[in-house]
PDB file of C-alpha atoms and ligand atoms in Angstrom:
ATOM      1  CA  MET A   1       0.000   0.000   0.000  1.00  0.00           C
ATOM      2  CA  ARG A   2       1.756   3.162   1.246  1.00  0.00           C
ATOM      3  CA  THR A   3       0.498   5.151  -1.689  1.00  0.00           C
ATOM      4  CA  LEU A   4      -1.124   7.931   0.282  1.00  0.00           C
ATOM      5  CA  ARG A   5       0.953  10.950   1.101  1.00  0.00           C
ATOM      6  CA  ARG A   6      -0.388  12.471   4.294  1.00  0.00           C
ATOM      7  CA  SER A   7       0.193  16.068   5.186  1.00  0.00           C
ATOM      8  CA  ALA A   8       0.466  17.569   8.636  1.00  0.00           C
ATOM      9  CA  THR A   9      -1.240  20.829   9.519  1.00  0.00           C
ATOM     10  CA  PRO A  10       0.176  23.059  12.264  1.00  0.00           C
ATOM     11  CA  ARG A  11      -1.729  22.730  15.522  1.00  0.00           C
ATOM     12  CA  ARG A  12      -2.018  24.645  18.758  1.00  0.00           C
ATOM     13  CA  TYR A  13      -1.928  22.565  21.899  1.00  0.00           C
ATOM     14  CA  LEU A  14      -2.430  23.287  25.578  1.00  0.00           C
ATOM     15  CA  MET A  15      -0.387  21.328  28.091  1.00  0.00           C
ATOM     16  CA  CYS A  16       0.055  21.549  31.861  1.00  0.00           C
ATOM     17  CA  PRO A  17       3.343  20.370  33.420  1.00  0.00           C
ATOM     18  CA  PRO A  18       3.172  17.525  35.988  1.00  0.00           C
ATOM     19  CA  THR A  19       4.586  19.814  38.691  1.00  0.00           C
ATOM     20  CA  TYR A  20       2.241  18.464  41.376  1.00  0.00           C
ATOM     21  CA  PHE A  21       1.291  15.195  39.706  1.00  0.00           C
ATOM     22  CA  ARG A  22       0.722  12.302  42.103  1.00  0.00           C
ATOM     23  CA  VAL A  23      -1.694   9.414  42.517  1.00  0.00           C
ATOM     24  CA  SER A  24      -3.239  10.104  45.904  1.00  0.00           C
ATOM     25  CA  TYR A  25      -6.767   8.888  45.074  1.00  0.00           C
ATOM     26  CA  SER A  26      -8.269   6.451  42.607  1.00  0.00           C
ATOM     27  CA  ILE A  27     -11.042   7.462  40.203  1.00  0.00           C
ATOM     28  CA  ASN A  28     -10.204   5.021  37.415  1.00  0.00           C
ATOM     29  CA  PRO A  29      -8.932   1.417  37.408  1.00  0.00           C
ATOM     30  CA  TRP A  30      -5.399   2.466  36.433  1.00  0.00           C
ATOM     31  CA  MET A  31      -4.822   4.586  39.530  1.00  0.00           C
ATOM     32  CA  ASP A  32      -3.198   2.779  42.451  1.00  0.00           C
ATOM     33  CA  PRO A  33      -2.198   5.172  45.252  1.00  0.00           C
ATOM     34  CA  ASP A  34       0.179   2.516  46.612  1.00  0.00           C
ATOM     35  CA  LYS A  35       2.302   2.577  43.462  1.00  0.00           C
ATOM     36  CA  PRO A  36       5.009   5.226  43.679  1.00  0.00           C
ATOM     37  CA  VAL A  37       5.307   7.830  40.923  1.00  0.00           C
ATOM     38  CA  ASP A  38       8.755   9.006  39.833  1.00  0.00           C
ATOM     39  CA  LEU A  39       8.053  12.717  39.499  1.00  0.00           C
ATOM     40  CA  ALA A  40      11.397  13.550  37.881  1.00  0.00           C
ATOM     41  CA  LEU A  41      10.771  10.890  35.262  1.00  0.00           C
ATOM     42  CA  ALA A  42       7.191  12.110  34.739  1.00  0.00           C
ATOM     43  CA  HIS A  43       8.628  15.568  34.051  1.00  0.00           C
ATOM     44  CA  ALA A  44      11.207  14.287  31.615  1.00  0.00           C
ATOM     45  CA  GLN A  45       8.597  12.241  29.727  1.00  0.00           C
ATOM     46  CA  TRP A  46       6.175  15.158  29.589  1.00  0.00           C
ATOM     47  CA  GLU A  47       8.889  17.551  28.359  1.00  0.00           C
ATOM     48  CA  ASP A  48       9.852  15.051  25.709  1.00  0.00           C
ATOM     49  CA  LEU A  49       6.304  15.089  24.345  1.00  0.00           C
ATOM     50  CA  ARG A  50       6.059  18.882  24.503  1.00  0.00           C
ATOM     51  CA  ASP A  51       9.407  19.287  22.735  1.00  0.00           C
ATOM     52  CA  ARG A  52       8.397  16.740  20.108  1.00  0.00           C
ATOM     53  CA  TYR A  53       5.274  18.736  19.253  1.00  0.00           C
ATOM     54  CA  ARG A  54       7.372  21.874  18.933  1.00  0.00           C
ATOM     55  CA  ALA A  55       9.958  20.123  16.778  1.00  0.00           C
ATOM     56  CA  LEU A  56       7.111  19.097  14.462  1.00  0.00           C
ATOM     57  CA  GLY A  57       6.183  22.767  14.095  1.00  0.00           C
ATOM     58  CA  HIS A  58       3.231  22.896  16.481  1.00  0.00           C
ATOM     59  CA  THR A  59       2.582  25.555  19.093  1.00  0.00           C
ATOM     60  CA  VAL A  60       2.367  24.409  22.703  1.00  0.00           C
ATOM     61  CA  GLU A  61       0.870  26.748  25.280  1.00  0.00           C
ATOM     62  CA  GLU A  62       1.608  25.960  28.916  1.00  0.00           C
ATOM     63  CA  LEU A  63      -0.955  26.210  31.659  1.00  0.00           C
ATOM     64  CA  PRO A  64       0.703  26.482  35.097  1.00  0.00           C
ATOM     65  CA  ALA A  65      -0.092  23.577  37.439  1.00  0.00           C
ATOM     66  CA  HIS A  66      -1.952  24.003  40.720  1.00  0.00           C
ATOM     67  CA  PRO A  67      -0.691  22.320  43.928  1.00  0.00           C
ATOM     68  CA  ALA A  68      -4.151  21.139  45.014  1.00  0.00           C
ATOM     69  CA  LEU A  69      -4.998  19.576  41.631  1.00  0.00           C
ATOM     70  CA  PRO A  70      -2.715  16.568  40.981  1.00  0.00           C
ATOM     71  CA  ASP A  71      -4.602  15.463  37.825  1.00  0.00           C
ATOM     72  CA  MET A  72      -4.183  18.820  36.091  1.00  0.00           C
ATOM     73  CA  VAL A  73      -1.464  17.353  33.900  1.00  0.00           C
ATOM     74  CA  PHE A  74      -4.345  15.750  31.969  1.00  0.00           C
ATOM     75  CA  ALA A  75      -5.026  19.019  30.205  1.00  0.00           C
ATOM     76  CA  ALA A  76      -7.316  17.519  27.557  1.00  0.00           C
ATOM     77  CA  ASN A  77     -10.067  17.319  30.158  1.00  0.00           C
ATOM     78  CA  GLY A  78     -10.273  21.040  30.917  1.00  0.00           C
ATOM     79  CA  ALA A  79     -12.306  22.206  27.908  1.00  0.00           C
ATOM     80  CA  THR A  80     -13.269  21.546  24.295  1.00  0.00           C
ATOM     81  CA  VAL A  81     -12.360  24.154  21.693  1.00  0.00           C
ATOM     82  CA  VAL A  82     -13.959  24.152  18.242  1.00  0.00           C
ATOM     83  CA  ASP A  83     -13.880  27.094  15.818  1.00  0.00           C
ATOM     84  CA  GLY A  84     -12.356  29.186  18.607  1.00  0.00           C
ATOM     85  CA  ARG A  85     -15.386  28.603  20.836  1.00  0.00           C
ATOM     86  CA  VAL A  86     -14.660  27.125  24.243  1.00  0.00           C
ATOM     87  CA  LEU A  87     -16.978  24.766  26.082  1.00  0.00           C
ATOM     88  CA  GLY A  88     -15.624  24.557  29.609  1.00  0.00           C
ATOM     89  CA  ALA A  89     -15.528  21.336  31.610  1.00  0.00           C
ATOM     90  CA  ARG A  90     -17.541  20.186  34.599  1.00  0.00           C
ATOM     91  CA  PHE A  91     -15.867  17.229  36.253  1.00  0.00           C
ATOM     92  CA  ALA A  92     -17.560  14.072  37.496  1.00  0.00           C
ATOM     93  CA  PHE A  93     -15.417  13.673  40.624  1.00  0.00           C
ATOM     94  CA  ALA A  94     -14.882  16.179  43.438  1.00  0.00           C
ATOM     95  CA  GLU A  95     -11.117  15.649  43.320  1.00  0.00           C
ATOM     96  CA  ARG A  96     -11.050  17.389  39.930  1.00  0.00           C
ATOM     97  CA  TYR A  97     -13.846  19.987  40.283  1.00  0.00           C
ATOM     98  CA  GLY A  98     -11.351  22.822  40.748  1.00  0.00           C
ATOM     99  CA  GLU A  99      -9.667  22.303  37.377  1.00  0.00           C
ATOM    100  CA  ALA A 100     -12.630  23.661  35.421  1.00  0.00           C
ATOM    101  CA  ALA A 101     -12.284  27.227  36.728  1.00  0.00           C
ATOM    102  CA  VAL A 102      -8.505  27.272  36.212  1.00  0.00           C
ATOM    103  CA  HIS A 103      -8.981  26.332  32.556  1.00  0.00           C
ATOM    104  CA  ALA A 104     -11.851  28.777  31.985  1.00  0.00           C
ATOM    105  CA  GLU A 105      -9.743  31.546  33.485  1.00  0.00           C
ATOM    106  CA  TRP A 106      -6.836  30.681  31.189  1.00  0.00           C
ATOM    107  CA  TYR A 107      -9.035  30.873  28.090  1.00  0.00           C
ATOM    108  CA  ARG A 108     -10.558  34.202  29.131  1.00  0.00           C
ATOM    109  CA  GLY A 109      -7.070  35.577  29.653  1.00  0.00           C
ATOM    110  CA  HIS A 110      -5.796  34.328  26.288  1.00  0.00           C
ATOM    111  CA  GLY A 111      -8.109  36.005  23.823  1.00  0.00           C
ATOM    112  CA  PHE A 112     -10.959  33.489  23.741  1.00  0.00           C
ATOM    113  CA  ASP A 113     -14.165  35.540  23.875  1.00  0.00           C
ATOM    114  CA  ALA A 114     -16.693  32.738  23.733  1.00  0.00           C
ATOM    115  CA  VAL A 115     -16.195  30.647  26.875  1.00  0.00           C
ATOM    116  CA  ARG A 116     -19.220  28.729  28.088  1.00  0.00           C
ATOM    117  CA  GLU A 117     -19.522  27.426  31.615  1.00  0.00           C
ATOM    118  CA  PRO A 118     -21.327  24.106  31.075  1.00  0.00           C
ATOM    119  CA  ARG A 119     -24.552  23.080  32.779  1.00  0.00           C
ATOM    120  CA  HIS A 120     -23.880  19.374  32.487  1.00  0.00           C
ATOM    121  CA  VAL A 121     -20.942  17.166  33.412  1.00  0.00           C
ATOM    122  CA  ASN A 122     -18.430  16.894  30.569  1.00  0.00           C
ATOM    123  CA  GLU A 123     -14.727  16.145  30.831  1.00  0.00           C
ATOM    124  CA  GLY A 124     -13.629  18.074  27.777  1.00  0.00           C
ATOM    125  CA  GLU A 125     -11.742  16.242  25.090  1.00  0.00           C
ATOM    126  CA  GLY A 126     -11.663  13.188  27.304  1.00  0.00           C
ATOM    127  CA  ASP A 127     -15.118  12.491  25.892  1.00  0.00           C
ATOM    128  CA  PHE A 128     -15.404  14.811  22.876  1.00  0.00           C
ATOM    129  CA  ALA A 129     -13.518  14.047  19.654  1.00  0.00           C
ATOM    130  CA  VAL A 130     -13.824  16.412  16.722  1.00  0.00           C
ATOM    131  CA  THR A 131     -14.090  15.654  13.023  1.00  0.00           C
ATOM    132  CA  ALA A 132     -14.881  18.121  10.257  1.00  0.00           C
ATOM    133  CA  SER A 133     -18.524  17.057  10.279  1.00  0.00           C
ATOM    134  CA  TRP A 134     -19.242  15.785  13.752  1.00  0.00           C
ATOM    135  CA  LEU A 135     -18.511  15.693  17.414  1.00  0.00           C
ATOM    136  CA  LEU A 136     -18.018  12.131  18.579  1.00  0.00           C
ATOM    137  CA  ALA A 137     -19.078  12.043  22.212  1.00  0.00           C
ATOM    138  CA  GLY A 138     -18.492   9.387  24.861  1.00  0.00           C
ATOM    139  CA  ARG A 139     -20.793   8.634  27.786  1.00  0.00           C
ATOM    140  CA  GLY A 140     -21.185   5.956  30.391  1.00  0.00           C
ATOM    141  CA  PHE A 141     -18.498   6.778  32.943  1.00  0.00           C
ATOM    142  CA  ARG A 142     -17.789  10.508  33.064  1.00  0.00           C
ATOM    143  CA  SER A 143     -19.564  12.904  30.704  1.00  0.00           C
ATOM    144  CA  SER A 144     -23.327  13.105  31.071  1.00  0.00           C
ATOM    145  CA  PRO A 145     -25.457  12.302  28.019  1.00  0.00           C
ATOM    146  CA  LEU A 146     -27.046  15.712  28.643  1.00  0.00           C
ATOM    147  CA  SER A 147     -23.700  17.334  27.842  1.00  0.00           C
ATOM    148  CA  HIS A 148     -23.976  15.960  24.317  1.00  0.00           C
ATOM    149  CA  ALA A 149     -27.027  18.069  23.514  1.00  0.00           C
ATOM    150  CA  GLU A 150     -25.381  21.032  25.180  1.00  0.00           C
ATOM    151  CA  ALA A 151     -22.270  20.630  22.993  1.00  0.00           C
ATOM    152  CA  GLN A 152     -24.339  20.186  19.832  1.00  0.00           C
ATOM    153  CA  GLU A 153     -26.225  23.403  20.501  1.00  0.00           C
ATOM    154  CA  TYR A 154     -23.078  25.347  21.392  1.00  0.00           C
ATOM    155  CA  PHE A 155     -20.841  24.160  18.553  1.00  0.00           C
ATOM    156  CA  ALA A 156     -23.646  23.696  15.994  1.00  0.00           C
ATOM    157  CA  ARG A 157     -22.260  20.331  14.962  1.00  0.00           C
ATOM    158  CA  PRO A 158     -24.134  17.061  15.057  1.00  0.00           C
ATOM    159  CA  VAL A 159     -23.145  14.908  18.003  1.00  0.00           C
ATOM    160  CA  ILE A 160     -22.705  11.171  17.650  1.00  0.00           C
ATOM    161  CA  GLY A 161     -23.203   9.686  21.125  1.00  0.00           C
ATOM    162  CA  LEU A 162     -21.127   6.601  21.896  1.00  0.00           C
ATOM    163  CA  ASP A 163     -21.625   4.313  24.898  1.00  0.00           C
ATOM    164  CA  LEU A 164     -18.514   3.235  26.764  1.00  0.00           C
ATOM    165  CA  VAL A 165     -18.937  -0.045  28.646  1.00  0.00           C
ATOM    166  CA  ASP A 166     -15.493  -1.057  29.968  1.00  0.00           C
ATOM    167  CA  PRO A 167     -14.299   0.882  33.055  1.00  0.00           C
ATOM    168  CA  ARG A 168     -10.676   0.719  31.864  1.00  0.00           C
ATOM    169  CA  TYR A 169     -11.742   2.859  28.907  1.00  0.00           C
ATOM    170  CA  TYR A 170     -13.654   5.415  30.915  1.00  0.00           C
ATOM    171  CA  HIS A 171     -13.086   8.307  28.485  1.00  0.00           C
ATOM    172  CA  LEU A 172     -13.681   8.234  24.734  1.00  0.00           C
ATOM    173  CA  ASP A 173     -10.051   9.265  24.140  1.00  0.00           C
ATOM    174  CA  THR A 174      -8.821   6.051  25.752  1.00  0.00           C
ATOM    175  CA  ALA A 175     -10.599   4.018  23.065  1.00  0.00           C
ATOM    176  CA  LEU A 176     -10.794   6.150  19.909  1.00  0.00           C
ATOM    177  CA  CYS A 177      -8.504   8.571  18.110  1.00  0.00           C
ATOM    178  CA  VAL A 178      -9.290  10.856  15.168  1.00  0.00           C
ATOM    179  CA  LEU A 179      -6.367  10.400  12.776  1.00  0.00           C
ATOM    180  CA  ASP A 180      -7.682  12.808  10.163  1.00  0.00           C
ATOM    181  CA  PRO A 181     -10.725  15.018  10.743  1.00  0.00           C
ATOM    182  CA  GLY A 182     -11.551  15.051   7.018  1.00  0.00           C
ATOM    183  CA  GLY A 183     -13.061  18.010   5.237  1.00  0.00           C
ATOM    184  CA  GLY A 184      -9.649  19.318   4.245  1.00  0.00           C
ATOM    185  CA  GLU A 185      -9.092  21.381   7.375  1.00  0.00           C
ATOM    186  CA  PRO A 186      -7.980  20.429  10.896  1.00  0.00           C
ATOM    187  CA  GLY A 187     -11.215  19.910  12.750  1.00  0.00           C
ATOM    188  CA  GLY A 188     -13.061  22.465  10.727  1.00  0.00           C
ATOM    189  CA  GLY A 189     -13.566  21.780   7.051  1.00  0.00           C
ATOM    190  CA  ALA A 190     -16.742  21.921   5.055  1.00  0.00           C
ATOM    191  CA  PRO A 191     -19.407  19.997   6.970  1.00  0.00           C
ATOM    192  CA  GLY A 192     -20.223  16.779   5.199  1.00  0.00           C
ATOM    193  CA  GLY A 193     -17.981  17.711   2.306  1.00  0.00           C
ATOM    194  CA  GLY A 194     -16.936  14.983  -0.059  1.00  0.00           C
ATOM    195  CA  GLY A 195     -19.822  12.681   0.617  1.00  0.00           C
ATOM    196  CA  ALA A 196     -17.487   9.913   1.771  1.00  0.00           C
ATOM    197  CA  PRO A 197     -18.975   7.479   4.296  1.00  0.00           C
ATOM    198  CA  GLY A 198     -16.799   8.897   7.063  1.00  0.00           C
ATOM    199  CA  GLY A 199     -18.549  12.261   6.925  1.00  0.00           C
ATOM    200  CA  GLY A 200     -16.130  14.398   4.951  1.00  0.00           C
ATOM    201  CA  GLY A 201     -13.601  11.589   4.856  1.00  0.00           C
ATOM    202  CA  ALA A 202     -12.674  11.537   8.536  1.00  0.00           C
ATOM    203  CA  GLU A 203     -10.404   8.690   9.617  1.00  0.00           C
ATOM    204  CA  VAL A 204     -10.281   7.141  13.056  1.00  0.00           C
ATOM    205  CA  MET A 205      -8.759   4.238  14.934  1.00  0.00           C
ATOM    206  CA  TYR A 206     -10.591   2.606  17.836  1.00  0.00           C
ATOM    207  CA  PHE A 207     -10.889  -0.394  20.106  1.00  0.00           C
ATOM    208  CA  PRO A 208     -14.329  -1.981  19.605  1.00  0.00           C
ATOM    209  CA  GLY A 209     -14.266  -3.761  22.984  1.00  0.00           C
ATOM    210  CA  ALA A 210     -14.674  -0.438  24.790  1.00  0.00           C
ATOM    211  CA  PHE A 211     -18.093   0.226  23.216  1.00  0.00           C
ATOM    212  CA  SER A 212     -21.611  -1.165  23.503  1.00  0.00           C
ATOM    213  CA  ALA A 213     -22.844  -3.385  20.649  1.00  0.00           C
ATOM    214  CA  GLY A 214     -24.978  -0.552  19.275  1.00  0.00           C
ATOM    215  CA  SER A 215     -22.139   1.941  19.382  1.00  0.00           C
ATOM    216  CA  ARG A 216     -19.815  -0.538  17.691  1.00  0.00           C
ATOM    217  CA  ALA A 217     -22.365  -0.803  14.884  1.00  0.00           C
ATOM    218  CA  VAL A 218     -22.586   3.001  14.661  1.00  0.00           C
ATOM    219  CA  LEU A 219     -18.803   3.258  14.383  1.00  0.00           C
ATOM    220  CA  ALA A 220     -18.684   0.530  11.735  1.00  0.00           C
ATOM    221  CA  ARG A 221     -21.347   2.375   9.738  1.00  0.00           C
ATOM    222  CA  LEU A 222     -19.656   5.772   9.980  1.00  0.00           C
ATOM    223  CA  PHE A 223     -16.078   4.578   9.602  1.00  0.00           C
ATOM    224  CA  PRO A 224     -16.032   1.369   7.553  1.00  0.00           C
ATOM    225  CA  ASP A 225     -12.306   1.800   6.865  1.00  0.00           C
ATOM    226  CA  ALA A 226     -11.251   2.541  10.423  1.00  0.00           C
ATOM    227  CA  LEU A 227      -8.060   1.104  11.860  1.00  0.00           C
ATOM    228  CA  ILE A 228      -9.289  -1.439  14.393  1.00  0.00           C
ATOM    229  CA  ALA A 229      -7.066  -1.861  17.452  1.00  0.00           C
ATOM    230  CA  GLY A 230      -6.790  -5.090  19.409  1.00  0.00           C
ATOM    231  CA  PRO A 231      -6.889  -5.494  23.194  1.00  0.00           C
ATOM    232  CA  ALA A 232      -3.099  -5.462  23.689  1.00  0.00           C
ATOM    233  CA  ASP A 233      -2.672  -2.081  22.007  1.00  0.00           C
ATOM    234  CA  ALA A 234      -5.752  -0.702  23.764  1.00  0.00           C
ATOM    235  CA  THR A 235      -4.346  -1.773  27.146  1.00  0.00           C
ATOM    236  CA  ALA A 236      -1.079  -0.047  26.243  1.00  0.00           C
ATOM    237  CA  PHE A 237      -3.195   3.120  25.762  1.00  0.00           C
ATOM    238  CA  GLY A 238      -2.433   3.095  22.036  1.00  0.00           C
ATOM    239  CA  LEU A 239      -5.706   4.833  21.196  1.00  0.00           C
ATOM    240  CA  ASN A 240      -4.755   7.715  23.465  1.00  0.00           C
ATOM    241  CA  ALA A 241      -2.887   9.283  20.584  1.00  0.00           C
ATOM    242  CA  VAL A 242      -2.555  12.668  18.905  1.00  0.00           C
ATOM    243  CA  SER A 243      -2.455  13.055  15.124  1.00  0.00           C
ATOM    244  CA  ASP A 244      -1.586  16.173  13.150  1.00  0.00           C
ATOM    245  CA  GLY A 245      -2.792  14.554   9.941  1.00  0.00           C
ATOM    246  CA  ARG A 246       0.538  12.882   9.261  1.00  0.00           C
ATOM    247  CA  HIS A 247       2.443  12.256  12.494  1.00  0.00           C
ATOM    248  CA  VAL A 248       0.688  10.130  15.080  1.00  0.00           C
ATOM    249  CA  LEU A 249       2.183  10.399  18.557  1.00  0.00           C
ATOM    250  CA  LEU A 250       1.217   7.402  20.650  1.00  0.00           C
ATOM    251  CA  PRO A 251       2.535   5.285  23.535  1.00  0.00           C
ATOM    252  CA  GLN A 252       5.532   3.324  22.286  1.00  0.00           C
ATOM    253  CA  ALA A 253       4.228   0.144  23.933  1.00  0.00           C
ATOM    254  CA  ALA A 254       1.317   0.011  21.468  1.00  0.00           C
ATOM    255  CA  VAL A 255       3.565  -1.829  19.017  1.00  0.00           C
ATOM    256  CA  GLY A 256       0.729  -3.414  17.034  1.00  0.00           C
ATOM    257  CA  LEU A 257      -0.490  -0.042  15.745  1.00  0.00           C
ATOM    258  CA  PHE A 258       2.731   1.133  14.112  1.00  0.00           C
ATOM    259  CA  GLU A 259       2.620  -0.927  10.934  1.00  0.00           C
ATOM    260  CA  PRO A 260      -1.122  -0.438  10.261  1.00  0.00           C
ATOM    261  CA  LEU A 261      -0.584   3.312  10.687  1.00  0.00           C
ATOM    262  CA  ARG A 262       2.336   3.265   8.257  1.00  0.00           C
ATOM    263  CA  GLU A 263       0.272   1.300   5.765  1.00  0.00           C
ATOM    264  CA  ARG A 264      -2.264   4.102   5.853  1.00  0.00           C
ATOM    265  CA  GLY A 265       0.425   6.679   5.177  1.00  0.00           C
ATOM    266  CA  TYR A 266       0.832   7.965   8.721  1.00  0.00           C
ATOM    267  CA  GLU A 267       4.121   8.336  10.540  1.00  0.00           C
ATOM    268  CA  PRO A 268       3.809   6.829  14.025  1.00  0.00           C
ATOM    269  CA  ILE A 269       6.016   8.325  16.732  1.00  0.00           C
ATOM    270  CA  GLY A 270       6.310   6.252  19.902  1.00  0.00           C
ATOM    271  CA  MET A 271       6.413   8.181  23.174  1.00  0.00           C
ATOM    272  CA  ASP A 272       7.268   6.967  26.668  1.00  0.00           C
ATOM    273  CA  LEU A 273       4.754   8.277  29.202  1.00  0.00           C
ATOM    274  CA  THR A 274       4.751   5.399  31.680  1.00  0.00           C
ATOM    275  CA  GLU A 275       4.652   7.631  34.773  1.00  0.00           C
ATOM    276  CA  LEU A 276       1.529   9.439  33.584  1.00  0.00           C
ATOM    277  CA  LEU A 277      -0.101   6.116  32.768  1.00  0.00           C
ATOM    278  CA  LYS A 278      -0.153   5.561  36.544  1.00  0.00           C
ATOM    279  CA  GLY A 279      -2.804   8.295  36.603  1.00  0.00           C
ATOM    280  CA  GLY A 280      -4.741   6.604  33.800  1.00  0.00           C
ATOM    281  CA  GLY A 281      -3.666   8.802  30.914  1.00  0.00           C
ATOM    282  CA  SER A 282      -1.152   9.118  28.106  1.00  0.00           C
ATOM    283  CA  VAL A 283      -0.377  11.241  25.039  1.00  0.00           C
ATOM    284  CA  LYS A 284      -3.875  12.542  24.261  1.00  0.00           C
ATOM    285  CA  CYS A 285      -4.943  12.992  27.886  1.00  0.00           C
ATOM    286  CA  VAL A 286      -2.120  15.471  28.472  1.00  0.00           C
ATOM    287  CA  THR A 287      -2.796  17.391  25.236  1.00  0.00           C
ATOM    288  CA  GLY A 288      -5.681  19.804  24.733  1.00  0.00           C
ATOM    289  CA  GLU A 289      -6.179  21.036  21.186  1.00  0.00           C
ATOM    290  CA  LEU A 290      -7.013  24.690  20.563  1.00  0.00           C
ATOM    291  CA  ARG A 291      -9.013  24.583  17.325  1.00  0.00           C
ATOM    292  CA  LEU A 292      -9.293  28.134  16.176  1.00  0.00           C
ATOM    293  CA  GLY A 293     -11.354  27.200  13.119  1.00  0.00           C
TER     294      GLY A 293
HETATM  295  N1  LIG B 301      -6.659  10.554  36.588  1.00  0.00           N
HETATM  296  C1  LIG B 301      -7.418  11.196  35.570  1.00  0.00           C
HETATM  297  C2  LIG B 301      -8.885  10.875  35.728  1.00  0.00           C
HETATM  298  O1  LIG B 301      -9.191   9.753  36.032  1.00  0.00           O
HETATM  299  C3  LIG B 301      -6.926  10.803  34.219  1.00  0.00           C
HETATM  300  C4  LIG B 301      -7.585  11.542  33.117  1.00  0.00           C
HETATM  301  C5  LIG B 301      -7.149  11.078  31.769  1.00  0.00           C
HETATM  302  N2  LIG B 301      -7.557  11.964  30.769  1.00  0.00           N
HETATM  303  C6  LIG B 301      -8.121  11.610  29.594  1.00  0.00           C
HETATM  304  N3  LIG B 301      -8.306  12.535  28.712  1.00  0.00           N
HETATM  305  N4  LIG B 301      -8.517  10.389  29.380  1.00  0.00           N
HETATM  306  O2  LIG B 301      -9.728  11.707  35.568  1.00  0.00           O
END
């Protein structure tokens, strides 16, 4: 195969350093407070990812960490940004409530005029994935189904609700990754353009085992050519990846995804984020995308 030539588009990301990262409580099956975290190593791994984005030509904004919010390093959860409009987060667990205001404040201070404080629980890009035509939205563990309607109204994009059924894959971004949003533009092309089955030609990879039978059928209908991940790569957090349209940064342990990605014309880049995995997150969880439209 390898006929397709993929092209990267420059992205703007928001990351928060793991300054106060620790696992002092457990709100997902990956978190074990008895397992020590090597904070220096967490820092080095996080910096490696940040520097890699920059070396690829992307902009990385840094949100300062807060000492009382150890999960803040998972910056993808703080908001969803589409066409420059910001839907703030509302967290499911008390341990993370405080992060929402810190994020909203950052956006207000950085030139984002439309910042909505949500009515319903949503954990940002943990459960919202953006294609040119749609918002794919996870529910079942964290984000409320009511947040889906709220997001659809706010972003004026149809929401495809997807039911997560395995507690290890408690956020959509642990089980599905948008490799190419389609529509010709990063996350914001012509809605429905192209008429391809993937809604503007969006491409995704996902782990079917994380979804209900009905949601698996929905994904198969929308994305018949999707890259299907197996359980070993899902457990290695291989779906928790970030794509710029060409480069796909993903946990290096997800070895089974590298060749299928290459066959589709992508360039996989393995990252080592083992310390952050102790909090239940990897590449995508620590990366918020600022889609200016
Ligand atoms: N410890 C965090 C939590 O359970 C990890 C969040 C991971 N973030 C993500 N986008 N999946 O909330």
